[in-house]
Short mmCIF file of C-alpha atoms and ligand atoms in Angstrom, two decimals:
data_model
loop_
_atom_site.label_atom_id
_atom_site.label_comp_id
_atom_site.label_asym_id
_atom_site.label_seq_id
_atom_site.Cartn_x
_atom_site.Cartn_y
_atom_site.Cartn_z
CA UNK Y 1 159.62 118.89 40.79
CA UNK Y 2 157.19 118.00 38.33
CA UNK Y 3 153.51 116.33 38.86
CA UNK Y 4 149.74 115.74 37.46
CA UNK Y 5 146.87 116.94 39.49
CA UNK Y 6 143.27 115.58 38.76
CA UNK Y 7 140.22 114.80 41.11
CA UNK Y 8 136.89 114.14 40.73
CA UNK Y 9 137.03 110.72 39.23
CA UNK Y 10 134.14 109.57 40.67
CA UNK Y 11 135.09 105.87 39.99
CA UNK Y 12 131.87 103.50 39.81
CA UNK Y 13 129.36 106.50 39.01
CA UNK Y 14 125.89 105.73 37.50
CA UNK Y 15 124.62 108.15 35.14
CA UNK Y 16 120.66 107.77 35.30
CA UNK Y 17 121.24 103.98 36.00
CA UNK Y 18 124.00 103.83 33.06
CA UNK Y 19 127.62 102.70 34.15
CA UNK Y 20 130.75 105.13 33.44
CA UNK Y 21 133.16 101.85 33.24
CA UNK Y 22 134.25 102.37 29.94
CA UNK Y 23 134.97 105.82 29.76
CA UNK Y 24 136.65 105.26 33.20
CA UNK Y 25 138.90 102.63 31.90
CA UNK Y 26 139.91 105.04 28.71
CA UNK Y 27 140.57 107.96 31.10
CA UNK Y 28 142.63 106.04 33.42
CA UNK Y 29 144.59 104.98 30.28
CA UNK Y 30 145.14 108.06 29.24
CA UNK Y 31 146.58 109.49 32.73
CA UNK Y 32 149.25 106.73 32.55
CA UNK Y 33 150.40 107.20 28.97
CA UNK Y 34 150.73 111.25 30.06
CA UNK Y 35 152.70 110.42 33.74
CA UNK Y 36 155.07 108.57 30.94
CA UNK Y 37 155.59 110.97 28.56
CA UNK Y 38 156.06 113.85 30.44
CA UNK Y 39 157.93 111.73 33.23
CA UNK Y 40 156.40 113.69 35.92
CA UNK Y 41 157.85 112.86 39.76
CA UNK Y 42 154.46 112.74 41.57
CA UNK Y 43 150.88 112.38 40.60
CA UNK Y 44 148.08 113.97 43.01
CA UNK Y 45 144.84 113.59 43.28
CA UNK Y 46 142.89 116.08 45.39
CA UNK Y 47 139.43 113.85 46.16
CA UNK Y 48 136.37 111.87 44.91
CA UNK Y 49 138.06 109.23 43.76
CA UNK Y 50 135.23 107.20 44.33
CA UNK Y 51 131.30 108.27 43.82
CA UNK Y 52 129.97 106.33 47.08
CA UNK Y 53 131.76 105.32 49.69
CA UNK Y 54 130.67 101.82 49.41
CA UNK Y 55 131.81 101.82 45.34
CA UNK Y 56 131.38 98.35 43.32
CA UNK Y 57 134.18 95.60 42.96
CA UNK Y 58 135.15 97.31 39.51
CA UNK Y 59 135.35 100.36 40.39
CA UNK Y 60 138.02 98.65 43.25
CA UNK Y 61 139.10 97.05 40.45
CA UNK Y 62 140.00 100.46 38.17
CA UNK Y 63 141.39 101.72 41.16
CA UNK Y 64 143.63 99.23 42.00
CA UNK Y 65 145.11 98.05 38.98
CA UNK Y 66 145.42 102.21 38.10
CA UNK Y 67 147.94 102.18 41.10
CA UNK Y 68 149.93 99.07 39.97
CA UNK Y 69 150.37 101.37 36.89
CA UNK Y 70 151.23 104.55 38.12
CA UNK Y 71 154.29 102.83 40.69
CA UNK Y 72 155.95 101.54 37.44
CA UNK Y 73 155.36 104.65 35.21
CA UNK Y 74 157.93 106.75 36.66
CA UNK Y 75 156.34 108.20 39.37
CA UNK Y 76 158.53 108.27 42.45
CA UNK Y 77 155.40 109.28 44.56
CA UNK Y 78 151.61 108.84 44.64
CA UNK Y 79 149.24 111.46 46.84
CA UNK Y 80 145.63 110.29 47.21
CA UNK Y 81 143.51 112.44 49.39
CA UNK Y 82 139.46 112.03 50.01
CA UNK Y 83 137.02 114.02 48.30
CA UNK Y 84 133.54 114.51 50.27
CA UNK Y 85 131.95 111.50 48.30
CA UNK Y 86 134.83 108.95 49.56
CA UNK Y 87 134.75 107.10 52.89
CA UNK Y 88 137.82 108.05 54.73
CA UNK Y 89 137.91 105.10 56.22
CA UNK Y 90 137.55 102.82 53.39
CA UNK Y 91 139.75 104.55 51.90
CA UNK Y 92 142.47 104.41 54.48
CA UNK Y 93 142.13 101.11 54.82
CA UNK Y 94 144.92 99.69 52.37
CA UNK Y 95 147.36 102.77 53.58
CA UNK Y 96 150.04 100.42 55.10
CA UNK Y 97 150.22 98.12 52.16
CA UNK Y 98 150.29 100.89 49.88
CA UNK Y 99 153.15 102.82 51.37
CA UNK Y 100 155.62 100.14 50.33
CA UNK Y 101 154.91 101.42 46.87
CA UNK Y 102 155.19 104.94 47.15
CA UNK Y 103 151.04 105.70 47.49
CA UNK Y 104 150.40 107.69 50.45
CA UNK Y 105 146.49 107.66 51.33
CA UNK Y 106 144.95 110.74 53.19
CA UNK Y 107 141.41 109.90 53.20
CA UNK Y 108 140.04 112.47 55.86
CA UNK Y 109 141.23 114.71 58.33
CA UNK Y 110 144.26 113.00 60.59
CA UNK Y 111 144.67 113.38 64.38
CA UNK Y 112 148.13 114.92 64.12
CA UNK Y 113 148.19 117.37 61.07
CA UNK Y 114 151.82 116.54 60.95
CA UNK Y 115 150.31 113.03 59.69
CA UNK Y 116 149.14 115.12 56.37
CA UNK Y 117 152.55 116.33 55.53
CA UNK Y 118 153.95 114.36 52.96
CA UNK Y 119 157.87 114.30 51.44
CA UNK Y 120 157.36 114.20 47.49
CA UNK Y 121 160.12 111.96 46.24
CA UNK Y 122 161.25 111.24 42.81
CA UNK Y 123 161.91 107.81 41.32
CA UNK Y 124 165.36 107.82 42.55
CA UNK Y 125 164.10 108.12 46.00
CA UNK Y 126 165.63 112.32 46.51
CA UNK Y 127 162.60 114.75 48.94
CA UNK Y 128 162.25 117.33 46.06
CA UNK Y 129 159.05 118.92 47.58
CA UNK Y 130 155.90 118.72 50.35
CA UNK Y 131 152.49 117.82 50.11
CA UNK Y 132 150.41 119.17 53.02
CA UNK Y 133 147.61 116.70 51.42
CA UNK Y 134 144.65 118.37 53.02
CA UNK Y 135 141.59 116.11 52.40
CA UNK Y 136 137.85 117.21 52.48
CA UNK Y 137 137.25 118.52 56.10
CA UNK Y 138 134.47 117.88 57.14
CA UNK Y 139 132.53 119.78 60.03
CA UNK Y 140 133.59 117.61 63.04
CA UNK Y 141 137.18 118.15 61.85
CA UNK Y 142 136.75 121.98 62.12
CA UNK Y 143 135.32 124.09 64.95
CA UNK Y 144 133.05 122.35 67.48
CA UNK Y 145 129.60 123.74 66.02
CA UNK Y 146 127.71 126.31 68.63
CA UNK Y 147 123.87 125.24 69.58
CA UNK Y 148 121.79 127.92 67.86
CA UNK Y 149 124.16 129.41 65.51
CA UNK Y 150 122.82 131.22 62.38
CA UNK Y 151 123.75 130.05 58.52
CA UNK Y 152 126.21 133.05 58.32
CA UNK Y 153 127.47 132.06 61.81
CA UNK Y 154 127.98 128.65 61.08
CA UNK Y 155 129.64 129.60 57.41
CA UNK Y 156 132.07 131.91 58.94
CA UNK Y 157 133.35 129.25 61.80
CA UNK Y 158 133.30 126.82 58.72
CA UNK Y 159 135.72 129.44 56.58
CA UNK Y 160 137.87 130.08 59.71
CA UNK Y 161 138.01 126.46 60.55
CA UNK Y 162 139.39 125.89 57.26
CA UNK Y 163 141.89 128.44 57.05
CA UNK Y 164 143.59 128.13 60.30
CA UNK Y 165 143.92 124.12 59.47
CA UNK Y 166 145.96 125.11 55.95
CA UNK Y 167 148.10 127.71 57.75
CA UNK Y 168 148.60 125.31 60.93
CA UNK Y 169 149.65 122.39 58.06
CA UNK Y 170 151.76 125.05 56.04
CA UNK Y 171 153.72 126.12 58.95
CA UNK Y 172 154.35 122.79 60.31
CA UNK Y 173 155.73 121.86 56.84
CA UNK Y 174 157.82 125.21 56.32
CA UNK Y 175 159.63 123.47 59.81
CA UNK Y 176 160.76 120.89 58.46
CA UNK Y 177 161.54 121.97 54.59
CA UNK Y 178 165.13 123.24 55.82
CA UNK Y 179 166.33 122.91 52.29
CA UNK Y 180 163.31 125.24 51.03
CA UNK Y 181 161.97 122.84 48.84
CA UNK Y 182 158.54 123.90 46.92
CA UNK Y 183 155.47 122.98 49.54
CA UNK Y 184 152.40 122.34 47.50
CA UNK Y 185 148.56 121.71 49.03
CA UNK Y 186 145.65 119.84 48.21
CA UNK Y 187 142.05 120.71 48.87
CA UNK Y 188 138.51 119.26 48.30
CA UNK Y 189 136.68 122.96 49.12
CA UNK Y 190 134.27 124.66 47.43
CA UNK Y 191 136.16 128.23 46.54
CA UNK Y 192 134.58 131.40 46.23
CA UNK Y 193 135.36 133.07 43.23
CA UNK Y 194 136.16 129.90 41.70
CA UNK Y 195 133.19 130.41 39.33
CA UNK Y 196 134.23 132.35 36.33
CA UNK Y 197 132.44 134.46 33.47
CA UNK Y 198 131.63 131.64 31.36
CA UNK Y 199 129.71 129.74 33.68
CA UNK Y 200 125.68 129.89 33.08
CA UNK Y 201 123.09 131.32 35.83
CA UNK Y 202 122.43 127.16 37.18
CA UNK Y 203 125.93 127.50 38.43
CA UNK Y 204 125.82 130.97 40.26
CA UNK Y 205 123.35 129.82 42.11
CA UNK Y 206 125.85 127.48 44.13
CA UNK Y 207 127.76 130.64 44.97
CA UNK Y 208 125.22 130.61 47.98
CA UNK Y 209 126.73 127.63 49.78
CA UNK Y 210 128.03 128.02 52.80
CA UNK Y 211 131.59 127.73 53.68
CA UNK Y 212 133.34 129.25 50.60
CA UNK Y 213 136.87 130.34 51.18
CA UNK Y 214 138.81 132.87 49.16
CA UNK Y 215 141.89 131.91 47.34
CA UNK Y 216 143.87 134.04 49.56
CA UNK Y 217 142.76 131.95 52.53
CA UNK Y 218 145.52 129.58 51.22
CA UNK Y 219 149.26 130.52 52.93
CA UNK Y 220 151.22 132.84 50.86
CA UNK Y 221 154.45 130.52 50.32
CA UNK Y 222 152.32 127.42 48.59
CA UNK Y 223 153.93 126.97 45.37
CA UNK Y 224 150.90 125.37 44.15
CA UNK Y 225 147.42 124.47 45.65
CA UNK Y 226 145.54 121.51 43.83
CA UNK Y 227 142.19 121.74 44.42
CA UNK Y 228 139.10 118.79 43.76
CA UNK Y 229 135.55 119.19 43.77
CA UNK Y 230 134.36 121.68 41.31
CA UNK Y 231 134.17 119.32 38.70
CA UNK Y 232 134.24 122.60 35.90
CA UNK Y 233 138.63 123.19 35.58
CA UNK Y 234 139.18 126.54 36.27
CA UNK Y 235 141.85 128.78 38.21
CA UNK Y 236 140.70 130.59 41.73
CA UNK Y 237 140.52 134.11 42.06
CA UNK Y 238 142.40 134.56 39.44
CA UNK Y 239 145.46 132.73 40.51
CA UNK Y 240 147.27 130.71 38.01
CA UNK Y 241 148.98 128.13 40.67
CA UNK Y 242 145.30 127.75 42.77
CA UNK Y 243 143.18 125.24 40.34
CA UNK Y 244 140.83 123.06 40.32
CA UNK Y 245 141.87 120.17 37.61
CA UNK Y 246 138.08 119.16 37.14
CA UNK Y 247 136.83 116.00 36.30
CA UNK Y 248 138.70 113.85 33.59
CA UNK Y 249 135.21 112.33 32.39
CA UNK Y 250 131.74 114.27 31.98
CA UNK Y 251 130.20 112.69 34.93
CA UNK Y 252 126.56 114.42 34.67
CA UNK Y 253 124.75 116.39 31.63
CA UNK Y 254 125.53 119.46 33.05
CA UNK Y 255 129.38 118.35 31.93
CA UNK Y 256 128.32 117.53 28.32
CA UNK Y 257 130.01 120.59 26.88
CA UNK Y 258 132.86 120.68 29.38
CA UNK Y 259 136.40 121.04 28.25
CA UNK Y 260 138.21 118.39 30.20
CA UNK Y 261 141.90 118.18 31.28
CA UNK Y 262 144.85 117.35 33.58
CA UNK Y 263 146.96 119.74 34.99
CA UNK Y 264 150.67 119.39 34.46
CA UNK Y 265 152.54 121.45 37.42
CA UNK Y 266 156.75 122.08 37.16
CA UNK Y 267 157.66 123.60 40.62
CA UNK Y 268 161.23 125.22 40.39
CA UNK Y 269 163.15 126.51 43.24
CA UNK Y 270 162.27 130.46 44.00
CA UNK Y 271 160.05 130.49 41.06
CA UNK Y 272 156.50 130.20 39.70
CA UNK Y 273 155.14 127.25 39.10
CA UNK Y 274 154.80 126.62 35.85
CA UNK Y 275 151.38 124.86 34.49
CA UNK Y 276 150.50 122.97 31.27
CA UNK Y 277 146.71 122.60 30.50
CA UNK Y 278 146.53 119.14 28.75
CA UNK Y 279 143.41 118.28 27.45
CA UNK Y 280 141.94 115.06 27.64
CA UNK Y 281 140.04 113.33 24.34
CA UNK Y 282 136.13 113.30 24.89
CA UNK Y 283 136.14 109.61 26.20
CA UNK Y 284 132.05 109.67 26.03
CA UNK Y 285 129.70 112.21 24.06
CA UNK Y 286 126.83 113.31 26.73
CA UNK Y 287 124.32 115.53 24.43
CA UNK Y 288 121.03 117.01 25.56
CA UNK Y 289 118.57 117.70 22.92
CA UNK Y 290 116.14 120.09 24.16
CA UNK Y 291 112.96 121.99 22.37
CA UNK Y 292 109.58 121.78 21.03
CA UNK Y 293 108.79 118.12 19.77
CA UNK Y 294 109.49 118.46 16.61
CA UNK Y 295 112.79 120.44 17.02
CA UNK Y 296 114.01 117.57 19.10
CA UNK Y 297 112.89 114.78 16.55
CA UNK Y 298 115.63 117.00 14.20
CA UNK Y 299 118.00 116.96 16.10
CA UNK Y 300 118.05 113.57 17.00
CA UNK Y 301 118.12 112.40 13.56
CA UNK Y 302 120.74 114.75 12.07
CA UNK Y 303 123.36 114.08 14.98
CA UNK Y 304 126.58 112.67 13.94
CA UNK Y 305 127.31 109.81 16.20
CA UNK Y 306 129.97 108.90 14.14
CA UNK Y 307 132.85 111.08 14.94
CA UNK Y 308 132.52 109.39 18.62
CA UNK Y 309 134.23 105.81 19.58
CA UNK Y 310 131.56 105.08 22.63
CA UNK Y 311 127.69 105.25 22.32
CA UNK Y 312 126.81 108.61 22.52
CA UNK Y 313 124.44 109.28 25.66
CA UNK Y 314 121.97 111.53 25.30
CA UNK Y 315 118.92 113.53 27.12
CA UNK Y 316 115.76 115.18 25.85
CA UNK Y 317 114.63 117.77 27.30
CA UNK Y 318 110.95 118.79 26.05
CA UNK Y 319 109.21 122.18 26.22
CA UNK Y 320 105.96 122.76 27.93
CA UNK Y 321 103.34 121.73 26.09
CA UNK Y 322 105.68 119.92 23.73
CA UNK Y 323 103.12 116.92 23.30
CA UNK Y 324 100.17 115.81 24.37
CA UNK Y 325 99.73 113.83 27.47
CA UNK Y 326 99.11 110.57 25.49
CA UNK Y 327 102.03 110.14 24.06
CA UNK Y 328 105.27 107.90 25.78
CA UNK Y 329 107.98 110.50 24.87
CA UNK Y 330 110.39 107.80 26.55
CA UNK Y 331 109.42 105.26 24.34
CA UNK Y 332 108.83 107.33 21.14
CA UNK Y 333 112.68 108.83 21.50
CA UNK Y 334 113.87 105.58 22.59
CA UNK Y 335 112.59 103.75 19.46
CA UNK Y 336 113.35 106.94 17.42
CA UNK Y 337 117.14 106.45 18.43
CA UNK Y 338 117.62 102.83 18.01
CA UNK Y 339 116.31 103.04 14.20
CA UNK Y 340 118.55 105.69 13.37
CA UNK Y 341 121.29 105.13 15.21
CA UNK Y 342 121.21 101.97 16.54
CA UNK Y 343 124.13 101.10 19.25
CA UNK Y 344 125.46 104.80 18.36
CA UNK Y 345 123.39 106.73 20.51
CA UNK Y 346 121.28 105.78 24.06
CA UNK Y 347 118.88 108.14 25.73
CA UNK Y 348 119.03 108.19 29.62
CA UNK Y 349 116.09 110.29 30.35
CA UNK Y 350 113.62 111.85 28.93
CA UNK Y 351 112.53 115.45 30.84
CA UNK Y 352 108.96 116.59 30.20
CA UNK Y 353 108.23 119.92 31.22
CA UNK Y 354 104.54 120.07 32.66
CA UNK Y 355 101.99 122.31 31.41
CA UNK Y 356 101.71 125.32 33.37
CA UNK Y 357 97.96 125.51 35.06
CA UNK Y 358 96.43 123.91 37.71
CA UNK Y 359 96.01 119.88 37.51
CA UNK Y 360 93.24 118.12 38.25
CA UNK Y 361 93.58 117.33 41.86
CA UNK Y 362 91.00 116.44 44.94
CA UNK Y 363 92.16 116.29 48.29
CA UNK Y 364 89.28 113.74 49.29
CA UNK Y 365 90.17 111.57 47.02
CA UNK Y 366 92.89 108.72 47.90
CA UNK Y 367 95.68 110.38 45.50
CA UNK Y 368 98.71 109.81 47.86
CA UNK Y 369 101.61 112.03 47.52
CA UNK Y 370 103.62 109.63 45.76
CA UNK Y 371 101.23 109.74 43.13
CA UNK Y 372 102.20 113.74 42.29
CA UNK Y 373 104.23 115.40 41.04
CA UNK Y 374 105.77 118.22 42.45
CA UNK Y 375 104.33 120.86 40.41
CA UNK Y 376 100.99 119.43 41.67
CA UNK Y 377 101.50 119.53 44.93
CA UNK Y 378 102.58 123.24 44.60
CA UNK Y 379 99.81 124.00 42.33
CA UNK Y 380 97.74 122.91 45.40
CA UNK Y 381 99.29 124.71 47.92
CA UNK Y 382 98.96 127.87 45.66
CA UNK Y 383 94.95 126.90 45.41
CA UNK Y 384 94.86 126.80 49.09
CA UNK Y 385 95.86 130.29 49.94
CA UNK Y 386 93.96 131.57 47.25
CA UNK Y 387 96.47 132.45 44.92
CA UNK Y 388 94.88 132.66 41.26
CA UNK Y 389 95.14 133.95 37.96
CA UNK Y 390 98.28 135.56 36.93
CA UNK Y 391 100.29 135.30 40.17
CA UNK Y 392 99.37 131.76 40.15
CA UNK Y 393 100.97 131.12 36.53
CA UNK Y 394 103.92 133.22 37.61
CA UNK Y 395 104.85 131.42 40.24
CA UNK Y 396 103.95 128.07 39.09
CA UNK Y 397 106.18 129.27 35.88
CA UNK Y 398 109.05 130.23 38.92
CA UNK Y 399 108.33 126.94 40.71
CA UNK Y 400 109.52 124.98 37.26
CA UNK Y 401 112.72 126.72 36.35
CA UNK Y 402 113.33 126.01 39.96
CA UNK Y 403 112.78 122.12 39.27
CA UNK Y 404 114.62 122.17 36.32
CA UNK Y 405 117.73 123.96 38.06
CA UNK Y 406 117.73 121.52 40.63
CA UNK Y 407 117.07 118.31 38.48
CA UNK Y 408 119.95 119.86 35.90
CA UNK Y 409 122.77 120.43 39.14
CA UNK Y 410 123.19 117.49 40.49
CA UNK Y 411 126.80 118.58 41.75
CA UNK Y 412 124.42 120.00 44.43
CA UNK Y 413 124.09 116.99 46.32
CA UNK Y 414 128.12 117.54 46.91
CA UNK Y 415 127.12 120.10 49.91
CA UNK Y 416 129.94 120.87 52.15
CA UNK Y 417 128.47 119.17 54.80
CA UNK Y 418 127.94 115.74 52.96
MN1 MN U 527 133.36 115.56 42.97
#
């Protein structure tokens, strides 16, 4: 039994207002011409197909036509599952029509886990394999949630929750796999341990969500466990056959330098999986540019735009006290780009770091909050408890790497709870 297993597609995703179509449409591409050549029996994909659950007509549109593909490349079965950002629902809704092709939908959690079990069959119709095609579970699909419970309470009933639904779905499919066929699993989970040496501190800071679950929560007796929503492709504690396949395209900066890929899993009877990395092409060039003004100005100039196909999208990310105040950095970079690059190269966003020190700011004045920013409202909470000199400029100093961690990882709006 042979199969691909991506996630994270994130079809109809905006990147700072900026659509993702064409990449998209290269990617999906791509994923056909590989389920040909390597004539693989299945294809999974273990959630977020879709960015919003209310996604645009094209991004229908990718999706759609994407299946019509896979059914005639070879592939004797389909596995979609829903990632956190997918509506279950919507997503569920074409299920009947899409069985008489081979695509089986799980889009959330199902009444009768037996309903998530699903015979993988290759294109001459022979059960070579089980899917227990766990979706995202979300906290209503886990253990009722106790009035007053504590963070560490509520992660640990989340972690249980989660492990007794894969071993009650394992077992039920070890029942009926009376020819002891390979059972696979899906996931959409965030996994502890499933950050690795290479990531940088912005990362580790997610370890701190709540509801991680150790690779060994998954049954022993999964041959393979394909996991979605860590959109970085990397193996879980250490276990080759528990992965995460990523995201195909860079879907944020935080991605730019991502190496992106599909996983290529060959299940043999009694044996270890066997996995093939394949990399995937960079369909769109994300850079950030990020420095003093000057430094930036560099960079932006000497870039090579073209070893890339698409329009390279780029950020700038200025120091403190990079400029003065006068300036538009948008419009300066913008106009910067456009005369040396021209179509080649778009910036998204420009980031200005604010000086550190106290803005001008009266409270009896009719500044309304939407007029500040946050450092100025903090810089006016510090004033009010009478926090000065240099504990003020360490904390205000704090306070921005904070905002810049949480304006960089935008995969934290993917809580487990969303
Ligand atoms: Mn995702």
């Amino acid at each position: 039994m042979k199969f691909l297993h991506t996630a994270d597609w994130h079809l109809g995703r905006r990147l700072h207002g900026q659509e993702l179509a064409a990449e998209h449409d290269a990617c999906l591409d791509e994923i056909i011409r590989l389920i040909r050549e390597h004539r693989v029996d299945a294809f999974i994909h273990a959630g977020d197909v879709f960015d919003t659950g209310t996604p645009p007509n094209y991004a229908l549109k990718q999706y759609y036509n994407f299946l019509a593909r896979v059914a005639q490349a070879g592939c004797g079965t389909v596995i979609i599952t829903g990632g956190n950002h997918d509506s279950p629902t919507a997503l569920n809704a074409p299920k009947d029509l899409l069985e008489a092709l081979n695509i089986y939908v799980v889009g959330g959690a199902t009444e009768n886990i037996a309903d998530e079990i699903l015979p993988i069959k290759n294109s001459e119709g022979k059960t070579i394999g089980y899917c227990c095609a766990v979706p995202f579970l979300r906290d209503k699909d886990l253990r009722y949630s106790m009035p007053g419970e504590t963070d560490a309470e509520r992660s640990k009933r989340i972690v249980a929750g989660i492990q007794e639904h894969y071993e009650r779905v394992v077992a039920a499919a070890q029942l009926l796999n009376t020819d002891d066929l390979p059972i696979i699993a899906t996931g959409h989970l965030f996994a502890q341990g499933g950050i690795t040496g290479d990531l940088d501190n912005k990362e580790q800071i997610h370890v701190g969500n709540l509801g991680q679950i150790g690779a060994d929560a998954f049954p022993a007796g999964l041959a393979y466990v394909a996991l979605g929503h860590l959109h970085r492709p990397q193996k879980v504690g250490g276990r080759d056959t528990v992965r995460y396949s990523g995201s195909p395209v860079a879907l944020d900066f935080s991605e730019r330098d991502d190496a992106k890929q599909v996983v290529i899993v060959e299940c043999l009877p009694k044996q270890t999986a066997r996995i093939e990395i394949i990399p995937l092409p960079t369909f769109r060039r994300l850079v950030r540019f990020s420095g003093m003004f000057a430094e930036v100005e560099h960079a932006i100039k000497d870039f090579d735009t073209n070893k890339y196909e698409r329009s390279v999208f780029a950020e700038v990310h200025l120091s403190p006290n990079a400029t003065t105040a006068a300036l538009d950095v948008n419009d300066y970079f913008r106009t910067l780009t456009a005369k040396h690059h021209g179509e080649k190269m778009q910036i998204l966003r420009v980031v200005q770091t604010r000086t550190i020190g106290v803005p001008a700011f009266d409270k009896n004045s009719s500044t309304g909050l939407e007029e500040l920013s946050r450092m100025d409202v903090f810089a006016e909470r510090l004033k009010k408890s009478g926090i000065e000199g240099e504990e003020m400029i360490e904390l205000q100093r704090t306070f921005q790497e904070l905002l810049t961690l949480l304006d960089e990882a935008e995969f934290t709006k993917e809580g487990m709870t969303a």
